[in-house]
Short mmCIF file of C-alpha atoms in Angstrom, two decimals:
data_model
loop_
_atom_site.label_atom_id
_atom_site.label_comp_id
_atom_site.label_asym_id
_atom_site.label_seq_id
_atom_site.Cartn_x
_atom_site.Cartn_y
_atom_site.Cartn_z
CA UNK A 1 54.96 -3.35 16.12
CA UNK A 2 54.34 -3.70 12.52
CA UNK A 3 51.63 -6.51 13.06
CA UNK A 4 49.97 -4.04 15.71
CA UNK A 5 49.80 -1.42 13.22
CA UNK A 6 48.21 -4.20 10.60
CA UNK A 7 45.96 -5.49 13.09
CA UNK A 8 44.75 -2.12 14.41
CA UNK A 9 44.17 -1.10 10.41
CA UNK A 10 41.86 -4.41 9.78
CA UNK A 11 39.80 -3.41 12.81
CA UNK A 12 39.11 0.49 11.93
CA UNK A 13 38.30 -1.47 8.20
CA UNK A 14 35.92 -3.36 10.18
CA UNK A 15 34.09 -0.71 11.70
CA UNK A 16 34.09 1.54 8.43
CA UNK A 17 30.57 2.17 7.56
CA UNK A 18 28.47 0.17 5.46
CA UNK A 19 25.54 1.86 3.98
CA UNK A 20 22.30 0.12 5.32
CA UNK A 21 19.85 -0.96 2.81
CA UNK A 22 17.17 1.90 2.52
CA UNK A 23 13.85 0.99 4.52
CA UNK A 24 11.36 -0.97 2.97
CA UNK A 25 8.17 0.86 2.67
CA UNK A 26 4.94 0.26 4.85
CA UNK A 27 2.27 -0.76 2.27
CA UNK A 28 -1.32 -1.03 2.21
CA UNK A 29 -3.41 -2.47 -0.19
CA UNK A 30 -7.18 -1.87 -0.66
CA UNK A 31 -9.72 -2.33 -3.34
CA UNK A 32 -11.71 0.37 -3.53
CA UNK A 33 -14.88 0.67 -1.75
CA UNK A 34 -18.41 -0.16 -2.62
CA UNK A 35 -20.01 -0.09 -6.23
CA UNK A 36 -22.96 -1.18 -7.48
CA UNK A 37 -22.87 -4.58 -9.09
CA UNK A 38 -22.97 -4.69 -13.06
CA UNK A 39 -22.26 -1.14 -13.72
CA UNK A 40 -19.47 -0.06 -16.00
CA UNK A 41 -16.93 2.80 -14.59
CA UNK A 42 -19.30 2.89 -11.29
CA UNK A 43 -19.28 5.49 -8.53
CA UNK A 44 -19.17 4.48 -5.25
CA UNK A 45 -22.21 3.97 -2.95
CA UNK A 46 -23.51 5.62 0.19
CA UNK A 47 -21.98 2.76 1.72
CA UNK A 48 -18.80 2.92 -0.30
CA UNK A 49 -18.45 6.64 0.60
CA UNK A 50 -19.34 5.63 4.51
CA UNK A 51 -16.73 2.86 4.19
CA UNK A 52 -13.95 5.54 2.81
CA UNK A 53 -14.62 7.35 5.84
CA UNK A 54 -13.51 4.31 8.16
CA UNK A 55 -10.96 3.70 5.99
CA UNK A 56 -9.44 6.91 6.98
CA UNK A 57 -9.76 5.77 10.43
CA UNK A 58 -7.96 2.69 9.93
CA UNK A 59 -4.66 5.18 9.29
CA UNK A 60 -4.95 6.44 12.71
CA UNK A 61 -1.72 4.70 14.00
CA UNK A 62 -0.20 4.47 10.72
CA UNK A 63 -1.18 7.43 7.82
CA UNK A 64 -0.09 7.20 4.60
CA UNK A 65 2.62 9.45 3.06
CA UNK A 66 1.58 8.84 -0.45
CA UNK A 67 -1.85 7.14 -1.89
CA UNK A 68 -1.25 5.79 -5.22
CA UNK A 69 -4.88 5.50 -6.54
CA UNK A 70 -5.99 4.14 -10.65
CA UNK A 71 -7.54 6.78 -12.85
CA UNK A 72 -10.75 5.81 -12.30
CA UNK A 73 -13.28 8.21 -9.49
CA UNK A 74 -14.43 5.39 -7.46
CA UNK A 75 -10.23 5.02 -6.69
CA UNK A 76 -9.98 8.71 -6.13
CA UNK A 77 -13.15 8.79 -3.94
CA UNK A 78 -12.01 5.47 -2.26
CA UNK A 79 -8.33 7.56 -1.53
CA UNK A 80 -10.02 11.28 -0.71
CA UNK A 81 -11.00 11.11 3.05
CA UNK A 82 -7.58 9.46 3.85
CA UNK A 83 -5.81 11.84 1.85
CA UNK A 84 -8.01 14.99 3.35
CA UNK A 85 -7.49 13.70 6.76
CA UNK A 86 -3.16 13.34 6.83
CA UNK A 87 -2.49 15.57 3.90
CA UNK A 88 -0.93 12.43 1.98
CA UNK A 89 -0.16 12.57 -1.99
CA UNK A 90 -2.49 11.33 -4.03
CA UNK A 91 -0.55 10.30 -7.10
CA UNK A 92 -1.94 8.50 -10.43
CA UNK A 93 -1.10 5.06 -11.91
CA UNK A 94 -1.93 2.77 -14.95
CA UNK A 95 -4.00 0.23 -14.01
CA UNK A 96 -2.73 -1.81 -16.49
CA UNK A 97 1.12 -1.68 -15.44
CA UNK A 98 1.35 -3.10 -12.68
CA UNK A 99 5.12 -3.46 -12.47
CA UNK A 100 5.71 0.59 -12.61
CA UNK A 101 2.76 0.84 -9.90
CA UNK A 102 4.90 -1.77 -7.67
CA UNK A 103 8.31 -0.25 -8.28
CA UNK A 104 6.91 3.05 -7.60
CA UNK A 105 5.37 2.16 -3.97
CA UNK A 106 8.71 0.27 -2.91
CA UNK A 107 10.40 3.76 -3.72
CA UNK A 108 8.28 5.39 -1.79
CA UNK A 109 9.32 6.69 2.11
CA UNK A 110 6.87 6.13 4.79
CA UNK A 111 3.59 4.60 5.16
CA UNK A 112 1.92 3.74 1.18
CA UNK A 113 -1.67 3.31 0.19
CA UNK A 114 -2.74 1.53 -3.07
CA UNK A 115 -5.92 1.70 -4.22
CA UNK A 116 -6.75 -1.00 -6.96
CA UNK A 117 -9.40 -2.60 -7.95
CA UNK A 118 -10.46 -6.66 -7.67
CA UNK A 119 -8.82 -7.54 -10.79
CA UNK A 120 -5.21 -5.90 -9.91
CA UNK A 121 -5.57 -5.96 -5.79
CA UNK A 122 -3.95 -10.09 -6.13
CA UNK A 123 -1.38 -9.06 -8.65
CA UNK A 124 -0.29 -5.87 -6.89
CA UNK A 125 0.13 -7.67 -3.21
CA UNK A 126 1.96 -10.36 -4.93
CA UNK A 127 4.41 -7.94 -6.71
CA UNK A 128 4.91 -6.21 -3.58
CA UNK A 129 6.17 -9.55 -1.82
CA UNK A 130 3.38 -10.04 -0.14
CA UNK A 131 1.14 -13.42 0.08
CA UNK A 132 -1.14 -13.05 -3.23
CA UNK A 133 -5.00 -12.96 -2.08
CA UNK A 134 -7.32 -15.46 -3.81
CA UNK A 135 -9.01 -14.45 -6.69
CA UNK A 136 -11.71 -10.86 -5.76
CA UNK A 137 -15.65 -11.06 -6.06
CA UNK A 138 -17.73 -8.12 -6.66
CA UNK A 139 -18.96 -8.15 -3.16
CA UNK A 140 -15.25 -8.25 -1.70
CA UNK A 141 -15.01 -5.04 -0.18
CA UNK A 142 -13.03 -3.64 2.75
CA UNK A 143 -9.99 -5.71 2.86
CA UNK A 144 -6.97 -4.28 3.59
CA UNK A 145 -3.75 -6.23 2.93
CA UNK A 146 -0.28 -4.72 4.94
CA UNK A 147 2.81 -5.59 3.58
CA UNK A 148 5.59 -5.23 6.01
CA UNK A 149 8.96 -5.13 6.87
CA UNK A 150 11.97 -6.90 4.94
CA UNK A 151 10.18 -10.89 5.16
CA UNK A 152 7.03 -8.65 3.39
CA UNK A 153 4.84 -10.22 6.47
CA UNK A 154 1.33 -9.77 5.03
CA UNK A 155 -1.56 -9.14 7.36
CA UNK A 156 -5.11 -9.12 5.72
CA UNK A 157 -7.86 -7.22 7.95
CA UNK A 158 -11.25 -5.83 7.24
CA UNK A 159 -12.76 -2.46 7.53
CA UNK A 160 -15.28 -2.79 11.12
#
């Protein structure tokens, strides 16, 4: 009887609950849209603004919870349809710390958007666990990178 008793206790033990891991955010990365070349703190375009616009359609399936955008009004203005559109967050990061901008996204719940910029957009992917993008160019625009799930698959796809 007593070894029922002990084997019946190491079976409830079994089935006592283990907390599960907490989920790992759905991130997207983005530079931000169109600027003209050469031009220090820039604005965006008319195509940059028209290109924030489809951006906003790319969430259609998926909108963001929170938009973590730079300080800088071509991130903001990059961020604002998407935002407007799913009433997401828009909080603020340092550019230049890119560890506190990646620990803040993977605390985030939900969906994610981070806007950088084509000197952080490798770095930031890369911190994220995602595959780190080549080097950007000035004329890289539109690329989206999705960092996913708890193998960080990342998927790179560009605005139509």
């Amino acid at each position: 009887m007593r070894t029922l008793v002990a084997l019946a206790m190491l079976a409830l033990a079994g089935c006592a609950s283990v907390p599960a891991p907490p989920p790992v955010p759905n991130i997207y990365v983005v530079r931000h849209l169109n600027t003209p070349a050469g031009v220090a703190n820039a604005q965006l375009t008319a195509e940059g603004r028209a290109n924030a616009v489809k951006l906003a359609d790319f969430f259609r399936r998926d909108p963001p919870r929170t938009i973590l955008v730079s300080d800088t009004d071509r991130a903001r203005d990059t961020a604002a349809p998407t935002a407007a559109r799913y009433g997401a967050a828009v909080l603020t990061y340092d550019a230049s710390d890119t560890p506190s901008l990646v620990a803040q996204a993977l605390a985030s719940t939900g969906t994610v958007l981070v806007v950088g910029h084509s000197n952080t957009v490798p770095d930031i992917v890369a911190g994220l666990g995602g595959t780190k993008p080549a080097p950007l160019v000035h004329e890289d625009f539109g690329d989206v990178w999705h960092i996913s799930g708890p193998q960080r698959t990342t998927v790179r796809s560009k605005l139509p």
